[in-house]
Amino acid sequence: MASAYWSALNDTIGGDPVESLIHFYGLSALRLLLLSLVLTPLVRFSRQPALMRLRRPLGLWAAAFATAHLAVYVVYDLQMNWALVLSEVIERPYITVGFVAWLVLSVLAVTSLPRLVRALGKRWKPLHNTVYLAAALVCLHFLWSVKADIVEPGLYILILAVLLFLRKEKLFRYFRSSKPHNG
Amino acid sequence: LQRELEFAKATSTQQTLTSEAKVTSYNNFYEFGLGKNDPRENAAGFRVDPWQLQLDGLVDQPQTLGYEDLFGFDLEERIYRLRCVEAWSMVIPWVGFPLADILKRAGVNSSAKYIAFETLFDPKQMPGQRSRLGGGIRYPYVEGLRMDEAMHPLTFIAVGVYGKTLAPQNGAPVRLVVPWKYGFKSIKSITRIQAVDKQPPTTWNLAAANEYGFYANVNPEVDHPRWSQATERRITRGGLGSDERIATLPFNGYGEQVAGLYQGMDLQRFY
């Protein structure tokens, strides 16, 4: 992350360092996020439970890259023109979706602190299952941001679809149990 | 590979030119890849000589210009602002001649109302055209101008940039430059210019009509459905933090010269 930033400062990362950096951070966030989600089925198939320990750092790095992605957009692209930042977040659906995804990831990152994990107890798991929602929003944000070349976002959407399919029963169960029971 | 050109130099400008390195490395040219940095790499071996530029349709004297013919006009330098529809901009010293020069040579009929342009179609050389998905646009890339726009003295055919022949990624050997319109109107590597009587199809309009109109005049009042067009990031030189975000001007600041072309037109509708 830092080396990309250093290259951007020194103008050695493509013709427009701002765009290069935004794309690099954004894509890295998406890839890390999907990688963290791939771990669960991978552990099951490979029977290597030790791999599970990677899930937390992968998720945290995804959140960090998402934060860097947003920060470069606000600071170097929109140049802290806050009125513009606000209007883009509110009026442009693809920015709105990306922003919501970042909010979700941030909440998940913060609630990964051991103390908060303990404090949340049983509620921690349903809360952290919203990572699938965040992943879906990130994919939509990517798809919506491109002008015409939908192949790359399509690929990530396919990966996410497969992941959701593999986890469908578990997710359905959480979804049902998190709804209030009214008889 | 690029050779020096002889031309009438532009008088100085107050605006900071975008560095040659950035002009030649940050390009939208889907025929050579979707990333902005791809065209420079993928177009490196692009053959521009021999070239054929066909000039036909509703003209008195259809003609075919070869590579050397492209440089047979009175070449001059024009420093133009280029505003991309993606809300970034550059300041670029083109070398070339007014489109009107070439149109006059062919003698456009009075029945012709529009000029249609076409980019080279050569999947062997242009990897983007090989892929079935092709970045989501149809090939060959096509563009068009209304006759009065085409004949306007600002409308320019570039055969060079920064004093040399064009680099392939900039649309070698011959491209259009229409400074008051979004960059995608300025079609690259042209092989055909046709005078026609009906409004010709244009590539980005075909791809997403609700986002890209036929006119595509730079207009801070009409936002792209997905982002604001009120401001732009001016790419000049240097790394992160060296660009300025500036207000976008109607007709990219060329309103004095071209606003008259659109008198009485609802530019919200004809975007």
Coordinates of C-alpha atoms in Angstrom, one line a residue, chain A:
Chain A
M1 CA 0.0 0.0 0.0
A2 CA 2.7 2.4 1.0
S3 CA 4.9 1.6 -2.0
A4 CA 2.0 2.4 -4.4
Y5 CA 1.5 5.7 -2.6
W6 CA 5.3 6.4 -2.9
S7 CA 5.2 5.7 -6.6
A8 CA 2.2 7.9 -7.0
L9 CA 3.9 10.8 -5.2
N10 CA 6.9 10.4 -7.5
D11 CA 4.7 10.0 -10.6
T12 CA 5.9 6.6 -11.6
I13 CA 2.6 4.7 -11.5
G14 CA 0.9 5.4 -14.8
G15 CA 0.0 8.6 -16.6
D16 CA -2.4 9.7 -14.0
P17 CA -1.3 8.7 -10.5
V18 CA -4.6 9.6 -8.9
E19 CA -6.6 7.2 -11.1
S20 CA -3.9 4.5 -10.8
L21 CA -4.0 4.7 -7.0
I22 CA -7.8 4.7 -6.8
H23 CA -8.0 1.7 -9.0
F24 CA -5.2 -0.2 -7.3
Y25 CA -6.5 0.4 -3.7
G26 CA -10.1 -0.4 -4.8
L27 CA -9.3 -3.6 -6.6
S28 CA -7.0 -4.7 -3.8
A29 CA -9.8 -4.2 -1.3
L30 CA -12.2 -6.3 -3.4
R31 CA -9.7 -9.0 -4.0
L32 CA -8.7 -9.3 -0.3
L33 CA -12.4 -9.3 0.7
L34 CA -13.2 -12.1 -1.7
L35 CA -10.1 -14.0 -0.6
S36 CA -11.2 -13.8 3.0
L37 CA -14.6 -15.2 2.0
V38 CA -13.0 -18.0 -0.1
L39 CA -11.2 -19.2 3.0
T40 CA -14.2 -20.7 4.7
P41 CA -15.1 -23.2 2.0
L42 CA -11.4 -23.7 1.3
V43 CA -10.8 -24.8 4.9
R44 CA -13.7 -27.1 4.7
F45 CA -12.5 -28.8 1.5
S46 CA -8.8 -28.9 2.3
R47 CA -9.3 -29.8 6.0
Q48 CA -6.7 -27.3 7.0
P49 CA -8.3 -25.4 9.9
A50 CA -5.1 -23.5 10.6
L51 CA -5.9 -21.4 7.4
M52 CA -8.9 -20.0 9.2
R53 CA -6.5 -17.7 11.2
L54 CA -5.9 -15.8 8.0
R55 CA -9.5 -14.7 7.7
R56 CA -9.3 -11.9 10.2
P57 CA -6.1 -10.2 8.8
L58 CA -7.4 -10.5 5.3
G59 CA -10.7 -8.8 6.3
L60 CA -8.8 -6.1 8.1
W61 CA -6.5 -5.4 5.2
A62 CA -9.5 -5.3 2.9
A63 CA -11.0 -2.6 5.1
A64 CA -7.7 -0.7 5.2
F65 CA -7.5 -0.7 1.4
A66 CA -11.1 0.4 1.1
T67 CA -10.3 3.3 3.4
A68 CA -7.2 4.2 1.4
H69 CA -9.4 4.0 -1.8
L70 CA -11.9 6.4 -0.4
A71 CA -9.3 8.7 1.0
V72 CA -7.4 9.1 -2.3
Y73 CA -10.7 9.8 -4.0
V74 CA -11.7 12.5 -1.5
V75 CA -8.3 14.0 -1.1
Y76 CA -6.7 13.8 -4.5
D77 CA -9.5 13.4 -7.0
L78 CA -12.2 15.6 -5.5
Q79 CA -9.6 17.6 -3.6
M80 CA -11.6 17.9 -0.4
N81 CA -14.3 19.9 -2.1
W82 CA -16.7 18.8 0.6
A83 CA -19.8 20.1 -1.1
L84 CA -18.9 18.0 -4.2
V85 CA -18.0 15.0 -2.0
L86 CA -21.4 15.2 -0.3
S87 CA -23.4 15.6 -3.5
E88 CA -21.5 12.7 -5.2
V89 CA -22.2 10.4 -2.2
I90 CA -25.9 11.3 -2.2
E91 CA -26.7 11.8 -5.9
R92 CA -24.6 9.1 -7.6
P93 CA -25.9 5.6 -6.9
Y94 CA -22.5 3.9 -7.6
I95 CA -20.8 6.2 -5.1
T96 CA -23.6 5.8 -2.6
V97 CA -23.3 2.0 -2.8
G98 CA -19.5 2.2 -2.5
F99 CA -19.8 4.5 0.5
V100 CA -22.3 2.2 2.3
A101 CA -20.0 -0.8 1.6
W102 CA -17.1 1.2 3.2
L103 CA -19.3 2.0 6.2
V104 CA -20.1 -1.7 6.7
L105 CA -16.5 -2.8 6.3
S106 CA -15.4 -0.1 8.8
V107 CA -18.0 -1.3 11.4
L108 CA -16.7 -4.9 10.8
A109 CA -13.1 -3.9 11.2
V110 CA -13.7 -2.0 14.4
T111 CA -15.8 -4.9 15.9
S112 CA -12.9 -7.2 15.2
L113 CA -11.1 -5.8 18.2
P114 CA -11.0 -8.7 20.7
R115 CA -12.7 -6.7 23.4
L116 CA -15.6 -5.9 21.2
V117 CA -15.8 -9.5 19.9
R118 CA -16.3 -10.6 23.5
A119 CA -18.7 -7.8 24.3
L120 CA -20.9 -8.6 21.3
G121 CA -21.1 -12.3 22.2
K122 CA -23.8 -14.0 20.3
R123 CA -24.5 -11.0 18.2
W124 CA -21.0 -10.9 16.7
K125 CA -21.7 -13.7 14.1
P126 CA -24.8 -12.2 12.6
L127 CA -23.2 -8.8 12.5
H128 CA -20.1 -10.2 10.7
N129 CA -22.2 -12.1 8.2
T130 CA -23.0 -8.7 6.7
V131 CA -19.6 -9.0 5.1
Y132 CA -21.5 -10.8 2.3
L133 CA -23.7 -7.7 1.9
A134 CA -20.5 -5.6 1.8
A135 CA -19.0 -7.8 -0.9
A136 CA -22.2 -7.6 -3.0
L137 CA -22.2 -3.8 -2.7
V138 CA -18.5 -3.6 -3.6
C139 CA -19.2 -5.7 -6.7
L140 CA -22.1 -3.5 -7.7
H141 CA -20.0 -0.3 -7.1
F142 CA -17.3 -1.7 -9.4
L143 CA -19.8 -2.8 -12.1
W144 CA -21.6 0.6 -12.0
S145 CA -18.4 2.6 -12.1
V146 CA -17.1 1.3 -15.5
K147 CA -18.1 2.9 -18.8
A148 CA -18.6 -0.2 -20.9
D149 CA -16.0 -2.9 -20.0
I150 CA -18.1 -5.1 -17.7
V151 CA -15.9 -8.3 -18.0
E152 CA -13.7 -7.7 -15.0
P153 CA -16.5 -6.7 -12.6
G154 CA -18.5 -9.6 -14.0
L155 CA -15.7 -12.0 -13.1
Y156 CA -15.8 -10.9 -9.4
I157 CA -19.6 -11.1 -9.3
L158 CA -19.3 -14.7 -10.6
I159 CA -16.9 -15.5 -7.8
L160 CA -19.1 -13.9 -5.2
A161 CA -22.2 -15.8 -6.6
V162 CA -20.4 -19.1 -6.3
L163 CA -19.4 -18.2 -2.7
L164 CA -22.9 -17.3 -1.8
F165 CA -24.2 -20.5 -3.3
L166 CA -21.8 -22.6 -1.3
R167 CA -22.9 -20.8 1.9
K168 CA -26.5 -20.5 1.0
E169 CA -28.0 -22.7 3.8
K170 CA -26.0 -21.2 6.5
L171 CA -26.8 -17.7 5.4
F172 CA -30.5 -18.4 5.1
R173 CA -30.5 -19.8 8.6
Y174 CA -28.8 -16.6 10.0
F175 CA -31.1 -14.5 8.0
R176 CA -34.2 -16.2 9.5
S177 CA -32.9 -16.4 13.0
S178 CA -32.0 -12.7 13.0
K179 CA -35.6 -11.8 12.2
P180 CA -37.9 -11.1 15.1
H181 CA -40.2 -14.1 15.9
N182 CA -43.8 -13.1 16.0
G183 CA -45.4 -16.5 16.3

